[in-house]
């Protein structure tokens, strides 16, 4: 789609003061998918030269905001981390054409903050931390599950840029379980849950996305039974937290959340004993 309100596209390497109507341009798959009447200038990140993925055995994996879904998928298929299969599972949870697959960026998926964003699901479940760069030259880090605060809402300040997401080595070494459902084949996720067992202390984490307006993370230091998981879900997710749109009703999403949570608990706890 043409954006007929845009009057300038500028290389993001040129540091200019942030103006009303500015927007960062990564892959552009969202920006060019619908009218953006408030945008006057695009700051193009494509020439920043950021390495898409930087892997370190001790530190883990740093994913540049400009890394594409296709690049991350290729890494996931060859990586030797125990949690590597989760990367491909989340990449395949996209409702995406070949063009979007090769242009859409990890950073764009996070910054859109849509409940069904699978890069949000992946990075939240693996203890991801967002590295944010401010217009004043300052830098801060925010956990992914706190970066997204609601449907389409995130903690970005005006002009702030998501530079990368860091996945720690400890999280990448975890055993994981993945569950996802849509109302129809290849449809947008109605519920996407990920479980992970810490390789050091055995803590179980359960991350709920797509069903809820923001990522919900539950931690179980001691292996839970079915009742403990249900009680934790009851306390953590209010009725208003379940997302409601044409891709699924809140009641259906809630049902899937409890159903998948129990499946994950059994897979990661009971079937390992």
C-alpha positions as YAML, in Angstrom:
chain: A
units: angstrom
residues:
- id: 1
  name: UNK
  ca: [0.00, 0.00, 0.00]
- id: 2
  name: UNK
  ca: [1.23, 3.50, -0.82]
- id: 3
  name: UNK
  ca: [1.61, 5.79, 2.18]
- id: 4
  name: UNK
  ca: [0.55, 9.08, 0.65]
- id: 5
  name: UNK
  ca: [1.18, 11.10, 3.82]
- id: 6
  name: UNK
  ca: [4.91, 10.27, 3.88]
- id: 7
  name: UNK
  ca: [6.99, 13.12, 2.52]
- id: 8
  name: UNK
  ca: [10.46, 11.81, 3.31]
- id: 9
  name: UNK
  ca: [12.36, 8.55, 3.79]
- id: 10
  name: UNK
  ca: [15.63, 9.08, 5.61]
- id: 11
  name: UNK
  ca: [18.59, 6.83, 6.34]
- id: 12
  name: UNK
  ca: [18.43, 6.06, 10.07]
- id: 13
  name: UNK
  ca: [22.23, 6.41, 10.31]
- id: 14
  name: UNK
  ca: [21.71, 10.16, 10.05]
- id: 15
  name: UNK
  ca: [20.94, 11.29, 13.55]
- id: 16
  name: UNK
  ca: [18.20, 13.90, 13.45]
- id: 17
  name: UNK
  ca: [15.95, 15.07, 16.24]
- id: 18
  name: UNK
  ca: [12.78, 13.01, 16.55]
- id: 19
  name: UNK
  ca: [9.72, 14.74, 15.14]
- id: 20
  name: UNK
  ca: [5.99, 14.20, 15.43]
- id: 21
  name: UNK
  ca: [5.00, 11.94, 12.53]
- id: 22
  name: UNK
  ca: [8.29, 9.98, 12.50]
- id: 23
  name: UNK
  ca: [8.35, 6.18, 12.40]
- id: 24
  name: UNK
  ca: [11.11, 3.59, 12.31]
- id: 25
  name: UNK
  ca: [11.08, 1.46, 9.14]
- id: 26
  name: UNK
  ca: [12.32, -2.12, 9.47]
- id: 27
  name: UNK
  ca: [10.82, -4.71, 7.13]
- id: 28
  name: UNK
  ca: [7.75, -2.54, 6.56]
- id: 29
  name: UNK
  ca: [5.30, -5.45, 6.42]
- id: 30
  name: UNK
  ca: [2.97, -3.78, 8.90]
- id: 31
  name: UNK
  ca: [3.59, -0.14, 7.96]
- id: 32
  name: UNK
  ca: [2.69, -0.77, 4.33]
- id: 33
  name: UNK
  ca: [-0.24, -3.07, 5.08]
- id: 34
  name: UNK
  ca: [-2.75, -0.36, 5.97]
- id: 35
  name: UNK
  ca: [-3.11, 3.46, 5.94]
- id: 36
  name: UNK
  ca: [-0.81, 5.32, 8.36]
- id: 37
  name: UNK
  ca: [-2.30, 8.84, 8.27]
- id: 38
  name: UNK
  ca: [-0.16, 10.11, 11.15]
- id: 39
  name: UNK
  ca: [3.21, 9.27, 9.61]
- id: 40
  name: UNK
  ca: [5.15, 11.96, 7.73]
- id: 41
  name: UNK
  ca: [8.71, 10.61, 7.75]
- id: 42
  name: UNK
  ca: [10.20, 7.10, 7.72]
- id: 43
  name: UNK
  ca: [13.62, 6.44, 9.27]
- id: 44
  name: UNK
  ca: [15.01, 3.45, 7.37]
- id: 45
  name: UNK
  ca: [16.92, 0.93, 9.50]
- id: 46
  name: UNK
  ca: [17.94, -1.33, 6.59]
- id: 47
  name: UNK
  ca: [21.42, 0.20, 6.28]
- id: 48
  name: UNK
  ca: [22.35, 0.10, 9.95]
- id: 49
  name: UNK
  ca: [24.54, -2.93, 9.33]
- id: 50
  name: UNK
  ca: [23.44, -4.79, 12.44]
- id: 51
  name: UNK
  ca: [24.48, -8.44, 12.54]
- id: 52
  name: UNK
  ca: [21.18, -10.36, 12.47]
- id: 53
  name: UNK
  ca: [22.22, -12.97, 15.03]
- id: 54
  name: UNK
  ca: [25.17, -13.14, 17.40]
- id: 55
  name: UNK
  ca: [25.62, -16.43, 19.24]
- id: 56
  name: UNK
  ca: [27.86, -16.90, 22.26]
- id: 57
  name: UNK
  ca: [28.18, -20.13, 24.22]
- id: 58
  name: UNK
  ca: [28.30, -18.29, 27.54]
- id: 59
  name: UNK
  ca: [25.96, -15.35, 26.88]
- id: 60
  name: UNK
  ca: [23.39, -16.98, 24.60]
- id: 61
  name: UNK
  ca: [21.87, -15.37, 21.51]
- id: 62
  name: UNK
  ca: [21.43, -11.71, 20.58]
- id: 63
  name: UNK
  ca: [18.78, -11.13, 17.92]
- id: 64
  name: UNK
  ca: [18.95, -7.79, 16.13]
- id: 65
  name: UNK
  ca: [15.65, -5.99, 15.72]
- id: 66
  name: UNK
  ca: [16.25, -6.06, 11.95]
- id: 67
  name: UNK
  ca: [16.74, -9.84, 11.86]
- id: 68
  name: UNK
  ca: [14.11, -11.34, 9.58]
- id: 69
  name: UNK
  ca: [11.89, -14.28, 10.40]
- id: 70
  name: UNK
  ca: [13.59, -16.26, 7.62]
- id: 71
  name: UNK
  ca: [17.06, -15.61, 9.07]
- id: 72
  name: UNK
  ca: [15.95, -16.66, 12.56]
- id: 73
  name: UNK
  ca: [14.26, -19.76, 11.17]
- id: 74
  name: UNK
  ca: [17.46, -20.86, 9.39]
- id: 75
  name: UNK
  ca: [19.41, -20.40, 12.61]
- id: 76
  name: UNK
  ca: [16.89, -22.42, 14.60]
- id: 77
  name: UNK
  ca: [17.05, -25.38, 12.23]
- id: 78
  name: UNK
  ca: [20.82, -25.72, 12.65]
- id: 79
  name: UNK
  ca: [21.41, -24.54, 16.23]
- id: 80
  name: UNK
  ca: [22.42, -27.11, 18.86]
- id: 81
  name: UNK
  ca: [20.75, -25.51, 21.86]
- id: 82
  name: UNK
  ca: [18.18, -27.76, 23.51]
- id: 83
  name: UNK
  ca: [15.46, -25.13, 23.05]
- id: 84
  name: UNK
  ca: [16.30, -24.58, 19.35]
- id: 85
  name: UNK
  ca: [13.23, -26.47, 18.04]
- id: 86
  name: UNK
  ca: [11.06, -23.83, 19.72]
- id: 87
  name: UNK
  ca: [12.48, -21.21, 17.34]
- id: 88
  name: UNK
  ca: [11.16, -22.98, 14.27]
- id: 89
  name: UNK
  ca: [7.85, -23.77, 15.96]
- id: 90
  name: UNK
  ca: [7.27, -20.08, 16.65]
- id: 91
  name: UNK
  ca: [8.45, -18.98, 13.22]
- id: 92
  name: UNK
  ca: [5.95, -21.39, 11.67]
- id: 93
  name: UNK
  ca: [3.18, -19.90, 13.82]
- id: 94
  name: UNK
  ca: [3.15, -16.84, 11.54]
- id: 95
  name: UNK
  ca: [0.29, -16.27, 9.15]
- id: 96
  name: UNK
  ca: [2.72, -15.12, 6.48]
- id: 97
  name: UNK
  ca: [3.33, -15.21, 2.75]
- id: 98
  name: UNK
  ca: [6.79, -15.89, 1.29]
- id: 99
  name: UNK
  ca: [7.32, -12.13, 0.95]
- id: 100
  name: UNK
  ca: [6.45, -11.42, 4.58]
- id: 101
  name: UNK
  ca: [8.53, -14.39, 5.76]
- id: 102
  name: UNK
  ca: [11.61, -12.85, 4.13]
- id: 103
  name: UNK
  ca: [10.91, -9.21, 5.02]
- id: 104
  name: UNK
  ca: [9.18, -9.21, 8.40]
- id: 105
  name: UNK
  ca: [11.56, -8.55, 11.28]
- id: 106
  name: UNK
  ca: [11.73, -9.84, 14.82]
- id: 107
  name: UNK
  ca: [11.77, -6.26, 16.09]
- id: 108
  name: UNK
  ca: [8.73, -5.31, 14.07]
- id: 109
  name: UNK
  ca: [6.75, -8.23, 15.44]
- id: 110
  name: UNK
  ca: [7.57, -7.22, 19.01]
- id: 111
  name: UNK
  ca: [6.88, -3.53, 18.45]
- id: 112
  name: UNK
  ca: [3.49, -4.21, 16.86]
- id: 113
  name: UNK
  ca: [2.65, -5.84, 20.20]
- id: 114
  name: UNK
  ca: [-0.17, -7.93, 18.74]
- id: 115
  name: UNK
  ca: [-1.36, -10.74, 21.03]
- id: 116
  name: UNK
  ca: [-0.69, -13.34, 18.32]
- id: 117
  name: UNK
  ca: [2.86, -12.13, 17.62]
- id: 118
  name: UNK
  ca: [4.91, -15.36, 17.70]
- id: 119
  name: UNK
  ca: [8.22, -13.56, 18.19]
- id: 120
  name: UNK
  ca: [6.74, -12.17, 21.39]
- id: 121
  name: UNK
  ca: [5.82, -15.73, 22.40]
- id: 122
  name: UNK
  ca: [9.30, -17.06, 21.64]
- id: 123
  name: UNK
  ca: [11.34, -14.34, 23.29]
- id: 124
  name: UNK
  ca: [9.10, -14.02, 26.34]
- id: 125
  name: UNK
  ca: [9.24, -17.78, 26.95]
- id: 126
  name: UNK
  ca: [13.05, -17.79, 26.75]
- id: 127
  name: UNK
  ca: [13.56, -14.97, 29.27]
- id: 128
  name: UNK
  ca: [14.29, -12.45, 26.51]
- id: 129
  name: UNK
  ca: [15.34, -8.91, 27.36]
- id: 130
  name: UNK
  ca: [14.80, -5.98, 24.99]
- id: 131
  name: UNK
  ca: [17.66, -3.53, 24.53]
- id: 132
  name: UNK
  ca: [16.17, -0.08, 23.94]
- id: 133
  name: UNK
  ca: [18.01, 3.01, 22.66]
- id: 134
  name: UNK
  ca: [16.65, 6.44, 23.53]
- id: 135
  name: UNK
  ca: [16.84, 9.69, 21.59]
- id: 136
  name: UNK
  ca: [19.06, 11.16, 24.33]
- id: 137
  name: UNK
  ca: [21.67, 8.45, 23.81]
- id: 138
  name: UNK
  ca: [20.55, 6.51, 26.87]
- id: 139
  name: UNK
  ca: [20.00, 2.77, 26.92]
- id: 140
  name: UNK
  ca: [17.80, 0.50, 29.00]
- id: 141
  name: UNK
  ca: [16.74, -3.13, 29.06]
- id: 142
  name: UNK
  ca: [13.22, -4.43, 29.62]
- id: 143
  name: UNK
  ca: [12.06, -8.06, 29.87]
- id: 144
  name: UNK
  ca: [9.93, -9.02, 26.88]
- id: 145
  name: UNK
  ca: [6.97, -9.93, 29.07]
- id: 146
  name: UNK
  ca: [7.01, -6.37, 30.41]
- id: 147
  name: UNK
  ca: [7.79, -4.74, 27.07]
- id: 148
  name: UNK
  ca: [4.31, -5.62, 25.77]
- id: 149
  name: UNK
  ca: [1.65, -4.21, 28.09]
- id: 150
  name: UNK
  ca: [-1.54, -4.86, 26.09]
- id: 151
  name: UNK
  ca: [-2.96, -5.40, 22.62]
- id: 152
  name: UNK
  ca: [-0.91, -3.01, 20.46]
- id: 153
  name: UNK
  ca: [0.68, -1.38, 23.54]
- id: 154
  name: UNK
  ca: [4.31, -1.42, 24.60]
- id: 155
  name: UNK
  ca: [6.63, 0.56, 26.87]
- id: 156
  name: UNK
  ca: [8.51, 2.36, 24.07]
- id: 157
  name: UNK
  ca: [8.97, 6.08, 24.69]
- id: 158
  name: UNK
  ca: [8.71, 8.62, 21.84]
- id: 159
  name: UNK
  ca: [11.58, 8.02, 19.44]
- id: 160
  name: UNK
  ca: [12.93, 5.06, 21.40]
- id: 161
  name: UNK
  ca: [14.32, 2.23, 19.28]
- id: 162
  name: UNK
  ca: [14.35, -1.51, 19.91]
- id: 163
  name: UNK
  ca: [17.93, -2.46, 19.08]
- id: 164
  name: UNK
  ca: [17.95, -6.18, 19.90]
- id: 165
  name: UNK
  ca: [16.65, -8.97, 22.09]
- id: 166
  name: UNK
  ca: [18.99, -11.07, 24.23]
- id: 167
  name: UNK
  ca: [18.14, -14.71, 24.96]
- id: 168
  name: UNK
  ca: [20.33, -16.06, 27.79]
- id: 169
  name: UNK
  ca: [22.23, -19.31, 27.39]
- id: 170
  name: UNK
  ca: [20.50, -20.80, 30.41]
- id: 171
  name: UNK
  ca: [17.07, -20.34, 28.81]
- id: 172
  name: UNK
  ca: [18.28, -21.75, 25.50]
- id: 173
  name: UNK
  ca: [19.40, -24.88, 27.33]
- id: 174
  name: UNK
  ca: [15.91, -25.53, 28.72]
- id: 175
  name: UNK
  ca: [13.55, -28.35, 27.82]
- id: 176
  name: UNK
  ca: [10.50, -26.83, 26.15]
- id: 177
  name: UNK
  ca: [6.98, -27.74, 25.10]
- id: 178
  name: UNK
  ca: [4.85, -25.86, 22.55]
- id: 179
  name: UNK
  ca: [1.11, -25.73, 21.97]
- id: 180
  name: UNK
  ca: [-0.74, -23.53, 19.48]
- id: 181
  name: UNK
  ca: [-4.22, -23.42, 17.99]
- id: 182
  name: UNK
  ca: [-6.13, -21.37, 15.44]
- id: 183
  name: UNK
  ca: [-9.76, -21.34, 14.40]
- id: 184
  name: UNK
  ca: [-8.78, -22.52, 10.93]
- id: 185
  name: UNK
  ca: [-5.76, -23.96, 9.15]
- id: 186
  name: UNK
  ca: [-2.84, -21.52, 8.82]
- id: 187
  name: UNK
  ca: [-4.88, -18.95, 10.74]
- id: 188
  name: UNK
  ca: [-3.79, -16.41, 13.31]
- id: 189
  name: UNK
  ca: [-3.05, -17.97, 16.68]
- id: 190
  name: UNK
  ca: [-5.95, -18.04, 19.11]
- id: 191
  name: UNK
  ca: [-3.77, -19.43, 21.88]
- id: 192
  name: UNK
  ca: [-0.04, -20.13, 22.03]
- id: 193
  name: UNK
  ca: [1.49, -21.58, 25.21]
- id: 194
  name: UNK
  ca: [5.10, -22.49, 25.88]
- id: 195
  name: UNK
  ca: [6.52, -24.37, 28.83]
- id: 196
  name: UNK
  ca: [10.19, -24.47, 29.78]
- id: 197
  name: UNK
  ca: [12.12, -26.34, 32.46]
- id: 198
  name: UNK
  ca: [15.21, -24.59, 33.79]
- id: 199
  name: UNK
  ca: [18.31, -26.76, 33.23]
- id: 200
  name: UNK
  ca: [19.84, -25.75, 36.59]
- id: 201
  name: UNK
  ca: [17.12, -25.70, 39.23]
- id: 202
  name: UNK
  ca: [14.27, -27.46, 37.39]
- id: 203
  name: UNK
  ca: [11.86, -24.51, 37.71]
- id: 204
  name: UNK
  ca: [8.90, -24.74, 35.33]
- id: 205
  name: UNK
  ca: [7.79, -21.59, 33.54]
- id: 206
  name: UNK
  ca: [4.55, -21.38, 31.59]
- id: 207
  name: UNK
  ca: [4.12, -18.52, 29.11]
- id: 208
  name: UNK
  ca: [0.64, -17.70, 27.82]
- id: 209
  name: UNK
  ca: [0.33, -15.61, 24.65]
- id: 210
  name: UNK
  ca: [-2.18, -15.05, 21.81]
- id: 211
  name: UNK
  ca: [-5.03, -16.00, 24.15]
- id: 212
  name: UNK
  ca: [-4.28, -12.96, 26.29]
- id: 213
  name: UNK
  ca: [-3.79, -9.28, 25.50]
- id: 214
  name: UNK
  ca: [-0.23, -9.42, 26.84]
- id: 215
  name: UNK
  ca: [2.26, -12.18, 27.71]
- id: 216
  name: UNK
  ca: [1.49, -13.88, 31.01]
- id: 217
  name: UNK
  ca: [4.32, -15.84, 32.68]
- id: 218
  name: UNK
  ca: [3.85, -18.28, 35.51]
- id: 219
  name: UNK
  ca: [6.74, -19.73, 37.52]
- id: 220
  name: UNK
  ca: [6.67, -22.96, 39.52]
- id: 221
  name: UNK
  ca: [9.83, -23.50, 41.62]
- id: 222
  name: UNK
  ca: [8.46, -26.91, 42.64]
- id: 223
  name: UNK
  ca: [6.92, -29.29, 40.11]
- id: 224
  name: UNK
  ca: [3.18, -28.49, 40.16]
- id: 225
  name: UNK
  ca: [0.23, -30.82, 39.99]
- id: 226
  name: UNK
  ca: [-2.80, -30.09, 37.81]
- id: 227
  name: UNK
  ca: [-4.63, -28.24, 40.56]
- id: 228
  name: UNK
  ca: [-1.66, -25.94, 41.20]
- id: 229
  name: UNK
  ca: [-1.48, -24.97, 37.53]
- id: 230
  name: UNK
  ca: [-5.20, -24.23, 37.36]
- id: 231
  name: UNK
  ca: [-5.03, -22.16, 40.53]
- id: 232
  name: UNK
  ca: [-2.07, -20.17, 39.19]
- id: 233
  name: UNK
  ca: [-3.93, -19.47, 35.93]
- id: 234
  name: UNK
  ca: [-7.01, -18.38, 37.88]
- id: 235
  name: UNK
  ca: [-4.94, -15.88, 39.88]
- id: 236
  name: UNK
  ca: [-2.77, -14.57, 37.04]
- id: 237
  name: UNK
  ca: [-5.34, -14.06, 34.27]
- id: 238
  name: UNK
  ca: [-8.43, -11.95, 34.83]
- id: 239
  name: UNK
  ca: [-11.44, -12.43, 32.53]
- id: 240
  name: UNK
  ca: [-10.67, -9.08, 30.85]
- id: 241
  name: UNK
  ca: [-7.15, -10.29, 30.00]
- id: 242
  name: UNK
  ca: [-8.43, -12.77, 27.42]
- id: 243
  name: UNK
  ca: [-8.37, -11.29, 23.93]
- id: 244
  name: UNK
  ca: [-11.58, -10.90, 21.97]
- id: 245
  name: UNK
  ca: [-11.60, -10.58, 18.18]
- id: 246
  name: UNK
  ca: [-12.76, -12.45, 15.07]
- id: 247
  name: UNK
  ca: [-9.99, -15.03, 15.59]
- id: 248
  name: UNK
  ca: [-11.51, -16.34, 18.82]
- id: 249
  name: UNK
  ca: [-13.82, -15.57, 21.70]
- id: 250
  name: UNK
  ca: [-12.47, -15.06, 25.23]
- id: 251
  name: UNK
  ca: [-14.27, -18.22, 26.44]
- id: 252
  name: UNK
  ca: [-12.66, -20.35, 23.72]
- id: 253
  name: UNK
  ca: [-9.23, -18.85, 24.36]
- id: 254
  name: UNK
  ca: [-9.60, -19.48, 28.09]
- id: 255
  name: UNK
  ca: [-10.56, -23.10, 27.47]
- id: 256
  name: UNK
  ca: [-7.51, -23.64, 25.26]
- id: 257
  name: UNK
  ca: [-5.25, -21.97, 27.82]
- id: 258
  name: UNK
  ca: [-6.23, -24.40, 30.58]
- id: 259
  name: UNK
  ca: [-6.23, -27.37, 28.20]
- id: 260
  name: UNK
  ca: [-2.77, -26.63, 26.78]
- id: 261
  name: UNK
  ca: [-1.33, -25.75, 30.19]
- id: 262
  name: UNK
  ca: [-2.22, -29.20, 31.50]
- id: 263
  name: UNK
  ca: [-0.81, -30.89, 28.39]
- id: 264
  name: UNK
  ca: [2.46, -28.98, 28.83]
- id: 265
  name: UNK
  ca: [2.63, -29.81, 32.54]
- id: 266
  name: UNK
  ca: [2.25, -33.50, 31.81]
- id: 267
  name: UNK
  ca: [4.82, -33.43, 28.99]
- id: 268
  name: UNK
  ca: [7.49, -31.61, 30.95]
- id: 269
  name: UNK
  ca: [6.85, -32.92, 34.47]
- id: 270
  name: UNK
  ca: [5.02, -36.24, 34.59]
- id: 271
  name: UNK
  ca: [6.38, -37.82, 31.40]
- id: 272
  name: UNK
  ca: [9.96, -37.08, 32.49]
- id: 273
  name: UNK
  ca: [9.58, -38.93, 35.79]
...
